[in-house]
mmCIF file with all atom_site columns, C-alpha atoms in Angstrom:
data_model
loop_
_atom_site.group_PDB
_atom_site.id
_atom_site.type_symbol
_atom_site.label_atom_id
_atom_site.label_alt_id
_atom_site.label_comp_id
_atom_site.label_asym_id
_atom_site.label_entity_id
_atom_site.label_seq_id
_atom_site.pdbx_PDB_ins_code
_atom_site.Cartn_x
_atom_site.Cartn_y
_atom_site.Cartn_z
_atom_site.occupancy
_atom_site.B_iso_or_equiv
_atom_site.pdbx_formal_charge
_atom_site.auth_seq_id
_atom_site.auth_comp_id
_atom_site.auth_asym_id
_atom_site.auth_atom_id
_atom_site.pdbx_PDB_model_num
ATOM 1   C CA . MET A 1 1   ? -0.230 0.004  -0.417 1.00 54.00 ? 164 MET A CA 1
ATOM 2   C CA . PRO A 1 2   ? 1.404  3.406  -1.062 1.00 56.00 ? 165 PRO A CA 1
ATOM 3   C CA . ARG A 1 3   ? 2.078  5.729  1.701  1.00 61.00 ? 166 ARG A CA 1
ATOM 4   C CA . THR A 1 4   ? 0.526  9.129  0.815  1.00 65.00 ? 167 THR A CA 1
ATOM 5   C CA . MET A 1 5   ? 2.686  12.648 1.723  1.00 74.00 ? 168 MET A CA 1
ATOM 6   C CA . THR A 1 6   ? 1.075  15.287 3.337  1.00 76.00 ? 169 THR A CA 1
ATOM 7   C CA . LYS A 1 7   ? 0.016  18.689 2.937  1.00 85.00 ? 170 LYS A CA 1
ATOM 8   C CA . SER A 1 8   ? -0.442 20.143 5.742  1.00 91.00 ? 171 SER A CA 1
ATOM 9   C CA . ALA A 1 9   ? 2.317  21.339 7.586  1.00 93.00 ? 172 ALA A CA 1
ATOM 10  C CA . LEU A 1 10  ? 0.408  20.984 11.453 1.00 94.00 ? 173 LEU A CA 1
ATOM 11  C CA . ARG A 1 11  ? 0.098  16.830 10.385 1.00 94.00 ? 174 ARG A CA 1
ATOM 12  C CA . LEU A 1 12  ? 3.114  16.753 9.816  1.00 94.00 ? 175 LEU A CA 1
ATOM 13  C CA . ALA A 1 13  ? 4.739  18.329 13.050 1.00 96.00 ? 176 ALA A CA 1
ATOM 14  C CA . THR A 1 14  ? 2.145  16.494 15.316 1.00 95.00 ? 177 THR A CA 1
ATOM 15  C CA . THR A 1 15  ? 3.469  12.904 13.219 1.00 95.00 ? 178 THR A CA 1
ATOM 16  C CA . ALA A 1 16  ? 7.335  14.449 14.049 1.00 95.00 ? 179 ALA A CA 1
ATOM 17  C CA . LEU A 1 17  ? 6.474  15.279 17.811 1.00 96.00 ? 180 LEU A CA 1
ATOM 18  C CA . ALA A 1 18  ? 4.938  11.581 18.087 1.00 96.00 ? 181 ALA A CA 1
ATOM 19  C CA . LEU A 1 19  ? 8.068  9.662  16.476 1.00 95.00 ? 182 LEU A CA 1
ATOM 20  C CA . GLY A 1 20  ? 10.691 12.329 18.040 1.00 95.00 ? 183 GLY A CA 1
ATOM 21  C CA . GLU A 1 21  ? 9.367  11.322 21.720 1.00 96.00 ? 184 GLU A CA 1
ATOM 22  C CA . ARG A 1 22  ? 9.662  7.354  20.745 1.00 96.00 ? 185 ARG A CA 1
ATOM 23  C CA . VAL A 1 23  ? 13.495 7.798  19.315 1.00 94.00 ? 186 VAL A CA 1
ATOM 24  C CA . PHE A 1 24  ? 14.764 10.940 21.416 1.00 92.00 ? 187 PHE A CA 1
ATOM 25  C CA . PRO A 1 25  ? 14.929 11.124 25.655 1.00 90.00 ? 188 PRO A CA 1
ATOM 26  C CA . ARG A 1 26  ? 12.817 14.472 26.601 1.00 92.00 ? 189 ARG A CA 1
ATOM 27  C CA . TYR A 1 27  ? 16.225 15.872 27.331 1.00 90.00 ? 190 TYR A CA 1
ATOM 28  C CA . GLY A 1 28  ? 19.999 15.730 25.655 1.00 83.00 ? 191 GLY A CA 1
ATOM 29  C CA . ARG A 1 29  ? 21.579 16.338 28.792 1.00 83.00 ? 192 ARG A CA 1
ATOM 30  C CA . PRO A 1 30  ? 19.972 15.644 32.727 1.00 83.00 ? 193 PRO A CA 1
ATOM 31  C CA . HIS A 1 31  ? 21.033 19.561 34.004 1.00 85.00 ? 194 HIS A CA 1
ATOM 32  C CA . ALA A 1 32  ? 20.602 21.188 30.605 1.00 79.00 ? 195 ALA A CA 1
ATOM 33  C CA . PRO A 1 33  ? 17.819 24.164 30.634 1.00 84.00 ? 196 PRO A CA 1
ATOM 34  C CA . HIS A 1 34  ? 14.363 22.545 29.817 1.00 86.00 ? 197 HIS A CA 1
ATOM 35  C CA . TYR A 1 35  ? 12.613 24.868 27.600 1.00 92.00 ? 198 TYR A CA 1
ATOM 36  C CA . TYR A 1 36  ? 12.232 22.611 24.924 1.00 95.00 ? 199 TYR A CA 1
ATOM 37  C CA . THR A 1 37  ? 12.055 18.884 24.330 1.00 94.00 ? 200 THR A CA 1
ATOM 38  C CA . GLN A 1 38  ? 14.737 17.398 21.851 1.00 95.00 ? 201 GLN A CA 1
ATOM 39  C CA . PRO A 1 39  ? 11.158 15.449 20.481 1.00 96.00 ? 202 PRO A CA 1
ATOM 40  C CA . GLN A 1 40  ? 9.344  19.386 19.947 1.00 97.00 ? 203 GLN A CA 1
ATOM 41  C CA . LEU A 1 41  ? 13.039 20.492 18.378 1.00 96.00 ? 204 LEU A CA 1
ATOM 42  C CA . PHE A 1 42  ? 12.500 17.375 15.818 1.00 96.00 ? 205 PHE A CA 1
ATOM 43  C CA . ALA A 1 43  ? 9.430  18.023 15.251 1.00 97.00 ? 206 ALA A CA 1
ATOM 44  C CA . LEU A 1 44  ? 10.350 21.805 14.503 1.00 97.00 ? 207 LEU A CA 1
ATOM 45  C CA . LEU A 1 45  ? 13.101 20.760 12.181 1.00 96.00 ? 208 LEU A CA 1
ATOM 46  C CA . ALA A 1 46  ? 10.700 18.322 10.369 1.00 96.00 ? 209 ALA A CA 1
ATOM 47  C CA . LEU A 1 47  ? 8.896  21.497 9.541  1.00 96.00 ? 210 LEU A CA 1
ATOM 48  C CA . ARG A 1 48  ? 11.770 23.537 8.445  1.00 96.00 ? 211 ARG A CA 1
ATOM 49  C CA . SER A 1 49  ? 12.453 20.936 6.051  1.00 94.00 ? 212 SER A CA 1
ATOM 50  C CA . PHE A 1 50  ? 8.577  20.603 4.241  1.00 94.00 ? 213 PHE A CA 1
ATOM 51  C CA . TRP A 1 51  ? 8.850  24.491 4.427  1.00 95.00 ? 214 TRP A CA 1
ATOM 52  C CA . ASP A 1 52  ? 12.296 24.297 2.759  1.00 96.00 ? 215 ASP A CA 1
ATOM 53  C CA . THR A 1 53  ? 13.384 27.653 4.867  1.00 95.00 ? 216 THR A CA 1
ATOM 54  C CA . ASP A 1 54  ? 16.667 28.622 6.687  1.00 96.00 ? 217 ASP A CA 1
ATOM 55  C CA . TYR A 1 55  ? 15.667 28.596 10.618 1.00 96.00 ? 218 TYR A CA 1
ATOM 56  C CA . ARG A 1 56  ? 14.870 32.361 11.373 1.00 97.00 ? 219 ARG A CA 1
ATOM 57  C CA . THR A 1 57  ? 12.096 31.902 8.867  1.00 97.00 ? 220 THR A CA 1
ATOM 58  C CA . THR A 1 58  ? 11.005 28.635 10.251 1.00 97.00 ? 221 THR A CA 1
ATOM 59  C CA . ALA A 1 59  ? 11.111 30.594 14.162 1.00 97.00 ? 222 ALA A CA 1
ATOM 60  C CA . THR A 1 60  ? 8.510  33.162 13.060 1.00 97.00 ? 223 THR A CA 1
ATOM 61  C CA . ARG A 1 61  ? 6.408  31.060 11.053 1.00 96.00 ? 224 ARG A CA 1
ATOM 62  C CA . VAL A 1 62  ? 5.909  29.367 14.302 1.00 97.00 ? 225 VAL A CA 1
ATOM 63  C CA . ALA A 1 63  ? 5.669  32.192 16.422 1.00 97.00 ? 226 ALA A CA 1
ATOM 64  C CA . GLU A 1 64  ? 2.655  33.704 13.990 1.00 97.00 ? 227 GLU A CA 1
ATOM 65  C CA . TRP A 1 65  ? 0.828  30.223 14.103 1.00 96.00 ? 228 TRP A CA 1
ATOM 66  C CA . ALA A 1 66  ? -1.239 29.749 17.667 1.00 96.00 ? 229 ALA A CA 1
ATOM 67  C CA . GLU A 1 67  ? -2.565 26.596 16.721 1.00 96.00 ? 230 GLU A CA 1
ATOM 68  C CA . LEU A 1 68  ? 0.795  24.698 15.673 1.00 96.00 ? 231 LEU A CA 1
ATOM 69  C CA . ARG A 1 69  ? 2.010  25.929 19.252 1.00 96.00 ? 232 ARG A CA 1
ATOM 70  C CA . ARG A 1 70  ? -0.542 24.459 20.820 1.00 97.00 ? 233 ARG A CA 1
ATOM 71  C CA . ALA A 1 71  ? -0.553 21.575 18.714 1.00 96.00 ? 234 ALA A CA 1
ATOM 72  C CA . LEU A 1 72  ? 3.880  21.208 19.453 1.00 96.00 ? 235 LEU A CA 1
ATOM 73  C CA . GLY A 1 73  ? 3.039  21.881 23.522 1.00 96.00 ? 236 GLY A CA 1
ATOM 74  C CA . LEU A 1 74  ? 5.324  25.421 23.070 1.00 96.00 ? 237 LEU A CA 1
ATOM 75  C CA . ALA A 1 75  ? 4.399  28.023 25.294 1.00 95.00 ? 238 ALA A CA 1
ATOM 76  C CA . THR A 1 76  ? 7.263  30.153 23.519 1.00 95.00 ? 239 THR A CA 1
ATOM 77  C CA . VAL A 1 77  ? 9.289  29.686 20.482 1.00 96.00 ? 240 VAL A CA 1
ATOM 78  C CA . PRO A 1 78  ? 13.032 28.716 20.282 1.00 96.00 ? 241 PRO A CA 1
ATOM 79  C CA . HIS A 1 79  ? 15.843 31.017 18.826 1.00 96.00 ? 242 HIS A CA 1
ATOM 80  C CA . TYR A 1 80  ? 16.619 30.124 15.683 1.00 95.00 ? 243 TYR A CA 1
ATOM 81  C CA . SER A 1 81  ? 20.388 29.417 16.794 1.00 95.00 ? 244 SER A CA 1
ATOM 82  C CA . THR A 1 82  ? 18.806 26.987 19.253 1.00 94.00 ? 245 THR A CA 1
ATOM 83  C CA . LEU A 1 83  ? 17.298 25.361 16.174 1.00 95.00 ? 246 LEU A CA 1
ATOM 84  C CA . CYS A 1 84  ? 20.577 25.688 14.304 1.00 94.00 ? 247 CYS A CA 1
ATOM 85  C CA . TYR A 1 85  ? 22.104 23.631 17.497 1.00 93.00 ? 248 TYR A CA 1
ATOM 86  C CA . ALA A 1 86  ? 19.830 20.751 17.619 1.00 93.00 ? 249 ALA A CA 1
ATOM 87  C CA . GLU A 1 87  ? 20.134 19.780 14.356 1.00 94.00 ? 250 GLU A CA 1
ATOM 88  C CA . HIS A 1 88  ? 23.631 19.582 14.619 1.00 92.00 ? 251 HIS A CA 1
ATOM 89  C CA . ARG A 1 89  ? 22.653 17.587 17.698 1.00 88.00 ? 252 ARG A CA 1
ATOM 90  C CA . LEU A 1 90  ? 20.078 15.507 17.068 1.00 88.00 ? 253 LEU A CA 1
ATOM 91  C CA . LEU A 1 91  ? 20.428 14.930 12.982 1.00 83.00 ? 254 LEU A CA 1
ATOM 92  C CA . ALA A 1 92  ? 24.577 14.575 12.978 1.00 78.00 ? 255 ALA A CA 1
ATOM 93  C CA . GLY A 1 93  ? 24.225 10.890 12.899 1.00 61.00 ? 256 GLY A CA 1
ATOM 94  C CA . GLY A 1 94  ? 22.204 11.019 9.363  1.00 50.00 ? 257 GLY A CA 1
ATOM 95  C CA . LYS A 1 95  ? 24.768 13.445 7.567  1.00 51.00 ? 258 LYS A CA 1
ATOM 96  C CA . LYS A 1 96  ? 28.255 11.585 8.625  1.00 44.00 ? 259 LYS A CA 1
ATOM 97  C CA . GLY A 1 97  ? 28.072 10.063 5.510  1.00 42.00 ? 260 GLY A CA 1
ATOM 98  C CA . SER A 1 98  ? 28.049 13.448 3.451  1.00 40.00 ? 261 SER A CA 1
ATOM 99  C CA . ALA A 1 99  ? 31.066 15.290 2.519  1.00 41.00 ? 262 ALA A CA 1
ATOM 100 C CA . GLN A 1 100 ? 32.250 17.630 5.129  1.00 40.00 ? 263 GLN A CA 1
ATOM 101 C CA . ALA A 1 101 ? 35.173 20.495 5.318  1.00 39.00 ? 264 ALA A CA 1
ATOM 102 C CA . SER A 1 102 ? 38.010 18.844 7.655  1.00 34.00 ? 265 SER A CA 1
#
C-alpha cells in the first residue's frame, strides 16, 4: 500500500513530535535547561525541511501560528540558533556520510 504525502504542516508537525517522542530522550542532558524537549525541536526541524526555509523563517512562522504552537506544546518559540544547534545534535548521525570540510 503506497504512503500518501501530507500537505498539512500541522499534521506533519504532530507526526514528527510523536515520532521524536519514541526516538529521542526528552532532554539531551540531565542538567540542561528544560525549555524545549528534543522531540519538540525535532518537529520544528521537520517543519523547516517541509517548508524548505532557513532557521529564522521557521521560528517566525511558528511564532505567528498559535494552533501549531499548541499542537507542539510550545509556550514560547525557540530562538533560531537553538534550531541550528538542535539540528547538529539531533541529526548529526544521518549526515556523517556526507562530504564535510575538515
